[in-house]
Short mmCIF file of N, CA and C in Angstrom, two decimals:
data_model
loop_
_atom_site.label_atom_id
_atom_site.label_comp_id
_atom_site.label_asym_id
_atom_site.label_seq_id
_atom_site.Cartn_x
_atom_site.Cartn_y
_atom_site.Cartn_z
N MET A 1 1.00 -1.36 0.02
CA MET A 1 0.03 -0.01 0.14
C MET A 1 0.78 1.23 0.12
N ALA A 2 0.52 2.18 -0.81
CA ALA A 2 1.73 3.38 -1.31
C ALA A 2 0.65 4.46 -0.25
N LYS A 3 2.01 4.76 0.29
CA LYS A 3 1.80 6.39 1.33
C LYS A 3 1.88 7.65 0.53
N LEU A 4 0.78 8.16 0.49
CA LEU A 4 1.14 9.70 0.00
C LEU A 4 0.02 10.62 0.13
N ARG A 5 0.51 11.78 0.33
CA ARG A 5 -0.49 12.93 0.61
C ARG A 5 -1.69 12.83 -0.28
N LEU A 6 -2.82 12.77 -0.46
CA LEU A 6 -3.65 12.67 -1.01
C LEU A 6 -4.57 13.98 -1.39
N MET A 7 -4.58 14.22 -2.33
CA MET A 7 -5.14 16.00 -3.25
C MET A 7 -5.87 15.47 -4.42
N ASP A 8 -6.70 16.34 -4.31
CA ASP A 8 -8.00 16.55 -5.81
C ASP A 8 -7.79 16.21 -6.74
N THR A 9 -6.38 16.83 -7.01
CA THR A 9 -6.28 16.94 -8.23
C THR A 9 -5.34 15.24 -8.84
N TRP A 10 -4.82 14.69 -7.71
CA TRP A 10 -4.00 13.28 -8.04
C TRP A 10 -5.51 12.47 -7.96
N LEU A 11 -6.34 13.00 -6.93
CA LEU A 11 -7.31 11.52 -6.99
C LEU A 11 -8.01 11.31 -8.45
N SER A 12 -8.65 12.64 -8.65
CA SER A 12 -9.35 12.56 -10.26
C SER A 12 -8.35 12.32 -11.66
N ALA A 13 -7.23 12.43 -11.62
CA ALA A 13 -5.90 11.78 -12.31
C ALA A 13 -5.73 10.07 -12.13
N VAL A 14 -5.66 9.65 -10.92
CA VAL A 14 -5.39 8.25 -10.87
C VAL A 14 -6.34 7.65 -11.27
N THR A 15 -5.41 6.14 -12.53
CA THR A 15 -6.30 5.19 -12.96
C THR A 15 -6.14 3.83 -12.66
N GLY A 16 -4.95 3.67 -12.03
CA GLY A 16 -4.08 2.37 -11.77
C GLY A 16 -4.51 1.70 -10.37
N PRO A 17 -5.19 0.60 -10.59
CA PRO A 17 -5.65 0.05 -9.38
C PRO A 17 -4.70 -0.17 -8.19
N GLY A 18 -5.85 -0.23 -6.72
CA GLY A 18 -4.41 -0.37 -5.59
C GLY A 18 -5.29 0.30 -4.83
N ASP A 19 -4.54 0.12 -3.25
CA ASP A 19 -4.90 0.67 -2.09
C ASP A 19 -3.68 2.32 -1.75
N TYR A 20 -4.29 2.96 -1.39
CA TYR A 20 -3.40 4.00 -1.28
C TYR A 20 -3.85 4.60 0.47
N SER A 21 -2.89 5.00 1.03
CA SER A 21 -2.52 5.46 2.25
C SER A 21 -2.79 7.08 2.34
N ASP A 22 -3.41 7.64 3.17
CA ASP A 22 -3.20 9.56 3.46
C ASP A 22 -2.08 9.57 4.48
N THR A 23 -1.08 10.38 4.11
CA THR A 23 -0.37 11.25 5.18
C THR A 23 -1.05 11.68 6.44
N ILE A 24 -1.63 12.60 5.98
CA ILE A 24 -2.36 13.68 6.70
C ILE A 24 -3.28 12.83 7.62
N GLU A 25 -4.56 12.24 7.33
CA GLU A 25 -5.06 11.47 8.15
C GLU A 25 -4.76 9.86 7.97
N SER A 26 -4.20 9.52 8.91
CA SER A 26 -3.42 8.23 9.35
C SER A 26 -4.44 6.77 8.42
N CYS A 27 -5.58 6.97 9.05
CA CYS A 27 -6.63 6.01 8.58
C CYS A 27 -7.42 5.74 7.65
N LEU A 28 -6.98 7.43 6.84
CA LEU A 28 -7.85 7.37 5.56
C LEU A 28 -7.09 6.79 4.22
N LYS A 29 -8.12 5.75 3.78
CA LYS A 29 -7.45 4.83 2.69
C LYS A 29 -8.77 5.60 1.52
N VAL A 30 -7.57 4.88 0.23
CA VAL A 30 -8.61 4.87 -1.12
C VAL A 30 -8.27 3.64 -1.99
N ARG A 31 -9.15 3.01 -1.71
CA ARG A 31 -8.92 2.14 -2.91
C ARG A 31 -9.28 2.36 -4.49
N VAL A 32 -8.32 2.12 -5.24
CA VAL A 32 -8.76 2.07 -6.82
C VAL A 32 -9.05 0.70 -7.33
N ALA A 33 -10.60 0.77 -8.28
CA ALA A 33 -10.75 -0.51 -8.35
C ALA A 33 -10.04 -0.40 -10.10
N ARG A 34 -10.43 -1.56 -10.46
CA ARG A 34 -9.65 -1.40 -12.13
C ARG A 34 -10.65 -0.95 -12.52
N THR A 35 -11.83 -0.37 -12.46
CA THR A 35 -12.59 0.21 -13.36
C THR A 35 -12.64 1.55 -13.20
N GLY A 36 -11.67 2.02 -12.27
CA GLY A 36 -11.80 3.31 -12.19
C GLY A 36 -12.14 3.83 -11.11
N ALA A 37 -13.03 3.25 -10.49
CA ALA A 37 -13.92 4.05 -9.19
C ALA A 37 -13.26 3.78 -7.92
N LYS A 38 -13.35 5.04 -7.37
CA LYS A 38 -12.40 5.38 -6.08
C LYS A 38 -13.24 4.98 -4.76
N THR A 39 -13.08 4.41 -3.90
CA THR A 39 -13.47 4.53 -2.79
C THR A 39 -12.61 4.89 -1.36
N PHE A 40 -13.57 6.17 -0.89
CA PHE A 40 -12.73 6.25 0.67
C PHE A 40 -13.19 5.29 1.81
N SER A 41 -12.30 5.22 2.67
CA SER A 41 -12.44 3.59 3.84
C SER A 41 -11.66 4.80 4.42
N ALA A 42 -11.79 3.93 6.22
CA ALA A 42 -11.01 4.50 7.29
C ALA A 42 -10.75 3.07 7.89
N VAL A 43 -9.63 2.52 8.19
CA VAL A 43 -8.84 1.65 9.06
C VAL A 43 -7.69 1.94 9.82
N ARG A 44 -8.67 0.78 10.72
CA ARG A 44 -7.77 1.40 12.51
C ARG A 44 -7.89 0.28 13.28
N LYS A 45 -7.25 -0.55 14.13
CA LYS A 45 -7.88 -1.93 14.97
C LYS A 45 -8.37 -1.03 16.35
N LEU A 46 -9.44 -1.71 16.32
CA LEU A 46 -10.44 -1.85 17.61
C LEU A 46 -10.63 -3.65 18.41
N SER A 47 -10.19 -2.76 19.59
CA SER A 47 -10.32 -4.32 20.60
C SER A 47 -9.49 -5.32 19.65
N GLY A 48 -8.57 -5.00 19.37
CA GLY A 48 -7.27 -6.20 18.71
C GLY A 48 -7.87 -6.48 17.00
N LYS A 49 -8.81 -5.78 16.53
CA LYS A 49 -9.02 -6.53 15.70
C LYS A 49 -8.86 -5.48 14.29
N THR A 50 -8.45 -5.57 13.17
CA THR A 50 -8.64 -4.28 11.98
C THR A 50 -10.07 -4.38 11.33
N VAL A 51 -10.38 -2.82 11.64
CA VAL A 51 -11.85 -2.71 11.30
C VAL A 51 -11.40 -1.75 9.89
N ARG A 52 -12.49 -2.03 8.99
CA ARG A 52 -12.59 -1.01 7.88
C ARG A 52 -14.02 -0.78 7.95
N VAL A 53 -13.73 0.88 7.59
CA VAL A 53 -15.22 1.48 7.38
C VAL A 53 -15.34 1.64 6.12
N ARG A 54 -16.49 2.36 5.31
CA ARG A 54 -16.58 2.66 3.84
C ARG A 54 -17.29 3.68 4.43
N ILE A 55 -16.36 4.71 3.74
CA ILE A 55 -17.06 6.33 4.18
C ILE A 55 -17.74 6.87 2.76
N GLY A 56 -17.04 6.35 1.31
CA GLY A 56 -17.81 7.11 0.54
C GLY A 56 -17.15 7.03 -1.22
N VAL A 57 -17.89 7.37 -2.49
CA VAL A 57 -17.31 6.96 -3.39
C VAL A 57 -16.69 8.51 -3.84
N TYR A 58 -15.60 8.81 -4.51
CA TYR A 58 -15.20 9.97 -4.59
C TYR A 58 -15.66 10.20 -5.95
N PRO A 59 -16.02 11.06 -6.71
CA PRO A 59 -16.02 12.36 -6.54
C PRO A 59 -17.47 12.90 -5.24
N GLU A 60 -18.48 12.27 -5.10
CA GLU A 60 -19.52 12.36 -4.17
C GLU A 60 -19.08 12.50 -3.08
N ILE A 61 -17.99 11.88 -2.50
CA ILE A 61 -17.78 12.33 -1.01
C ILE A 61 -16.40 13.10 -1.11
N GLY A 62 -16.42 14.72 -0.86
CA GLY A 62 -14.34 14.96 -1.25
C GLY A 62 -14.09 14.83 -0.21
N LEU A 63 -12.44 15.02 -0.70
CA LEU A 63 -11.56 14.85 0.21
C LEU A 63 -11.30 15.41 1.48
N ARG A 64 -11.70 16.29 1.55
CA ARG A 64 -12.12 17.46 3.06
C ARG A 64 -13.07 16.40 3.79
N GLU A 65 -13.89 16.10 3.58
CA GLU A 65 -14.92 15.41 3.73
C GLU A 65 -14.71 14.12 4.55
N ALA A 66 -13.39 13.62 3.71
CA ALA A 66 -13.47 12.08 3.87
C ALA A 66 -12.26 12.09 5.00
N ARG A 67 -11.46 13.20 4.71
CA ARG A 67 -10.72 13.20 6.03
C ARG A 67 -11.21 13.60 7.31
N ALA A 68 -12.45 14.40 7.40
CA ALA A 68 -13.46 14.73 8.53
C ALA A 68 -13.88 13.29 8.64
N ARG A 69 -14.57 12.52 8.35
CA ARG A 69 -15.05 11.22 8.69
C ARG A 69 -13.99 10.48 9.21
N ALA A 70 -12.77 10.42 8.42
CA ALA A 70 -11.94 8.99 8.91
C ALA A 70 -11.11 10.07 10.68
N GLY A 71 -11.33 11.16 10.83
CA GLY A 71 -10.97 11.40 11.90
C GLY A 71 -11.73 11.20 12.66
N GLU A 72 -13.22 11.05 12.65
CA GLU A 72 -13.94 11.11 13.77
C GLU A 72 -14.11 9.38 13.85
N PHE A 73 -13.64 8.26 12.86
CA PHE A 73 -13.64 7.46 13.12
C PHE A 73 -12.37 6.89 14.15
N ARG A 74 -11.68 7.63 13.64
CA ARG A 74 -10.10 7.39 14.42
C ARG A 74 -10.23 7.58 16.02
N GLU A 75 -11.35 8.52 16.44
CA GLU A 75 -10.90 9.14 17.90
C GLU A 75 -12.15 8.09 18.50
N MET A 76 -12.83 6.80 17.66
CA MET A 76 -13.75 6.38 18.47
C MET A 76 -13.16 5.44 19.12
N ARG A 77 -13.82 5.04 20.26
CA ARG A 77 -13.19 4.04 21.03
C ARG A 77 -13.47 2.64 21.48
N SER A 78 -14.91 2.65 20.47
CA SER A 78 -15.44 1.11 20.09
C SER A 78 -16.34 1.04 19.33
N LEU A 79 -16.60 -0.13 19.03
CA LEU A 79 -17.94 -0.39 18.16
C LEU A 79 -19.16 -0.55 18.57
N ALA A 80 -20.00 -0.47 17.45
CA ALA A 80 -21.68 -0.25 18.18
C ALA A 80 -21.53 -1.64 19.35
N PRO A 81 -22.54 -1.71 20.26
CA PRO A 81 -22.53 -2.66 21.27
C PRO A 81 -22.74 -3.82 20.22
N THR A 82 -22.05 -5.07 21.46
CA THR A 82 -22.54 -6.60 20.56
C THR A 82 -23.78 -6.93 21.47
N SER A 83 -24.25 -7.74 20.80
CA SER A 83 -25.59 -8.47 21.46
C SER A 83 -25.88 -8.73 22.82
N ALA A 84 -24.80 -9.24 23.71
CA ALA A 84 -24.71 -9.22 24.79
C ALA A 84 -24.94 -7.92 25.55
N ALA A 85 -24.29 -6.97 25.21
CA ALA A 85 -24.22 -5.73 25.63
C ALA A 85 -25.90 -4.96 25.34
N ARG A 86 -26.61 -5.17 24.24
CA ARG A 86 -27.51 -4.55 24.24
C ARG A 86 -28.69 -5.52 24.94
N ALA A 87 -28.50 -6.82 25.01
CA ALA A 87 -29.01 -7.49 25.57
C ALA A 87 -29.49 -7.15 27.39
N GLU A 88 -28.11 -6.73 27.77
CA GLU A 88 -28.01 -5.96 29.11
C GLU A 88 -28.65 -5.01 29.07
N ALA A 89 -28.48 -3.86 28.39
CA ALA A 89 -28.91 -2.58 28.25
C ALA A 89 -30.49 -2.95 28.17
N LEU A 90 -31.09 -3.69 27.41
CA LEU A 90 -32.54 -3.86 27.51
C LEU A 90 -33.56 -4.59 28.60
N ALA A 91 -32.13 -5.44 29.43
CA ALA A 91 -32.81 -5.79 30.87
C ALA A 91 -32.91 -4.70 31.74
N ASP A 92 -31.73 -3.67 31.74
CA ASP A 92 -31.55 -2.83 32.57
C ASP A 92 -33.03 -1.73 32.20
N ALA A 93 -33.19 -1.20 31.19
CA ALA A 93 -34.61 -0.64 30.62
C ALA A 93 -35.88 -1.65 31.41
N VAL A 94 -36.02 -2.76 30.78
CA VAL A 94 -37.23 -3.36 31.21
C VAL A 94 -37.59 -3.40 32.79
N SER A 95 -36.31 -3.48 33.27
CA SER A 95 -36.30 -3.54 35.09
C SER A 95 -36.64 -2.27 35.61
N ALA A 96 -36.21 -1.40 35.05
CA ALA A 96 -36.03 -0.01 35.57
C ALA A 96 -37.83 0.55 34.93
N SER A 97 -38.12 0.40 34.11
CA SER A 97 -39.66 0.53 33.75
C SER A 97 -40.80 -0.19 34.59
N ALA A 98 -39.97 -1.46 34.96
CA ALA A 98 -41.16 -2.24 35.77
C ALA A 98 -40.97 -1.46 37.60
N ALA A 99 -39.90 -1.10 37.86
CA ALA A 99 -39.78 -0.52 38.92
C ALA A 99 -40.29 0.46 38.93
N ASN A 100 -40.18 1.42 37.97
CA ASN A 100 -40.78 3.00 38.43
C ASN A 100 -42.73 2.94 38.09
N PHE A 101 -42.89 1.68 37.18
CA PHE A 101 -44.00 1.43 37.39
C PHE A 101 -45.05 1.04 38.86
N PHE A 102 -43.99 0.19 39.01
CA PHE A 102 -44.47 -0.53 40.71
C PHE A 102 -44.38 0.67 41.99
N ALA A 103 -43.46 1.50 41.65
CA ALA A 103 -43.41 2.60 42.79
C ALA A 103 -44.39 3.37 42.89
N ASP A 104 -44.93 3.68 41.65
CA ASP A 104 -46.38 4.63 41.17
C ASP A 104 -47.43 3.94 41.60
N TYR A 105 -47.32 2.70 41.66
CA TYR A 105 -48.53 2.18 41.91
C TYR A 105 -48.51 1.90 43.55
N VAL A 106 -47.44 1.90 44.27
CA VAL A 106 -47.42 1.84 45.44
C VAL A 106 -47.54 3.07 45.92
N ALA A 107 -47.10 4.19 45.54
CA ALA A 107 -47.14 5.57 46.24
C ALA A 107 -49.01 5.63 45.85
N ASP A 108 -49.64 5.39 45.14
CA ASP A 108 -50.83 5.73 44.54
C ASP A 108 -51.81 5.00 45.74
N MET A 109 -51.84 3.48 45.73
CA MET A 109 -51.82 3.01 46.80
C MET A 109 -51.89 3.74 48.51
N LYS A 110 -50.91 3.92 48.51
CA LYS A 110 -50.42 4.49 50.41
C LYS A 110 -51.36 5.93 50.06
N ALA A 111 -51.19 6.71 48.87
CA ALA A 111 -52.29 8.21 48.83
C ALA A 111 -53.55 7.72 49.26
N ARG A 112 -53.98 6.82 48.56
CA ARG A 112 -55.55 6.03 48.91
C ARG A 112 -55.51 5.68 49.83
N GLY A 113 -54.84 5.31 51.25
CA GLY A 113 -54.97 5.04 52.66
C GLY A 113 -54.80 3.30 52.76
N VAL A 114 -54.87 2.58 51.77
CA VAL A 114 -54.44 1.16 51.58
C VAL A 114 -53.38 0.71 52.93
N LYS A 115 -53.61 0.13 53.74
CA LYS A 115 -52.64 0.06 55.00
C LYS A 115 -51.68 -1.34 54.46
N SER A 116 -52.07 -1.51 53.29
CA SER A 116 -51.45 -2.99 53.40
C SER A 116 -50.43 -2.82 52.06
N TYR A 117 -49.86 -1.71 51.99
CA TYR A 117 -49.08 -0.73 50.68
C TYR A 117 -48.03 -1.66 51.05
N GLY A 118 -47.42 -1.23 52.28
CA GLY A 118 -45.86 -1.43 52.53
C GLY A 118 -45.44 -3.20 52.18
N ARG A 119 -46.65 -4.00 52.45
CA ARG A 119 -46.17 -5.74 52.03
C ARG A 119 -46.00 -5.80 50.69
N ILE A 120 -47.03 -5.37 49.64
CA ILE A 120 -47.25 -5.20 48.43
C ILE A 120 -46.09 -4.76 47.71
N LYS A 121 -45.30 -3.66 48.26
CA LYS A 121 -44.18 -2.78 48.10
C LYS A 121 -43.21 -3.61 47.91
N GLY A 122 -42.78 -4.48 49.06
CA GLY A 122 -42.07 -5.55 49.28
C GLY A 122 -41.84 -6.71 48.30
N THR A 123 -43.55 -7.11 48.08
CA THR A 123 -43.13 -8.08 47.19
C THR A 123 -43.17 -7.26 45.87
N LEU A 124 -43.34 -6.53 45.51
CA LEU A 124 -43.30 -5.97 43.84
C LEU A 124 -42.14 -5.52 43.66
N MET A 125 -41.31 -5.38 44.56
CA MET A 125 -39.87 -4.72 44.60
C MET A 125 -38.78 -6.26 44.39
N GLY A 126 -39.57 -7.03 45.01
CA GLY A 126 -38.82 -9.09 45.29
C GLY A 126 -38.61 -8.70 43.69
N ALA A 127 -40.29 -8.62 42.94
CA ALA A 127 -40.32 -9.14 41.80
C ALA A 127 -38.91 -8.43 40.99
N VAL A 128 -39.22 -7.44 41.43
CA VAL A 128 -38.20 -6.47 40.07
C VAL A 128 -36.77 -7.11 39.99
N ARG A 129 -36.56 -7.52 41.41
CA ARG A 129 -34.87 -8.24 41.43
C ARG A 129 -35.06 -9.59 40.79
N LEU A 130 -35.92 -10.62 40.95
CA LEU A 130 -36.01 -11.53 40.33
C LEU A 130 -35.88 -11.11 38.70
N MET A 131 -36.63 -10.37 38.23
CA MET A 131 -36.85 -9.69 37.12
C MET A 131 -35.40 -9.74 36.36
N ARG A 132 -34.28 -8.76 36.97
CA ARG A 132 -33.24 -8.22 36.66
C ARG A 132 -32.41 -9.76 36.71
N THR A 133 -32.31 -10.63 37.06
CA THR A 133 -31.31 -11.66 37.43
C THR A 133 -32.02 -12.51 36.17
N SER A 134 -32.99 -13.11 36.06
CA SER A 134 -33.63 -13.93 35.30
C SER A 134 -33.54 -12.88 33.73
N LEU A 135 -33.62 -11.57 33.58
CA LEU A 135 -33.35 -11.08 32.06
C LEU A 135 -31.98 -11.28 31.56
N TYR A 136 -30.63 -10.89 33.02
CA TYR A 136 -29.52 -11.34 32.75
C TYR A 136 -28.90 -12.42 32.64
N TYR A 137 -29.65 -13.25 32.88
CA TYR A 137 -28.97 -14.74 33.12
C TYR A 137 -29.77 -15.73 32.40
N SER A 138 -30.76 -14.98 30.94
CA SER A 138 -31.22 -16.07 30.43
C SER A 138 -30.76 -16.95 29.96
N PRO A 139 -31.42 -18.26 29.48
CA PRO A 139 -30.30 -19.07 28.35
C PRO A 139 -30.15 -18.34 27.38
N THR A 140 -31.08 -17.76 26.85
CA THR A 140 -30.80 -17.49 25.40
C THR A 140 -30.04 -16.12 24.98
N SER A 141 -29.27 -14.99 26.40
CA SER A 141 -28.74 -14.15 26.02
C SER A 141 -27.14 -14.82 26.44
N ARG A 142 -26.70 -16.20 26.78
CA ARG A 142 -25.52 -16.43 26.57
C ARG A 142 -24.81 -16.71 25.72
N CYS A 143 -23.58 -16.64 25.60
CA CYS A 143 -22.55 -16.76 24.28
C CYS A 143 -22.25 -17.92 24.19
#
């Protein structure tokens, strides 16, 4: 892969197929196909793996915008969350929604003067704890 300072004049003139790397934005790459199509991409290592993200096709995406997008990609700390992380976030959201609903229900019972609201509150909050553990450790969420 050739490293050079990419410029618009060079990009519009190049026809030889290959991969070229920019010296200004380290993760910006241009792949020139045999057909002459020029595609910008950003390449870097994330979590020990080499990741390539397609930015766009030249001249639809200009060099300045491609450098900006590659810079944003370079600053990323991680990729999109994994399915396990999404399942954990969903479990948090579901249990938080249930906890809010149960808390509102108990507060309404207390306001109406229901004497057994404390016992019902304990039962409902126990159900929320059980829900959290069953959502986190369900057989379908294991890797």
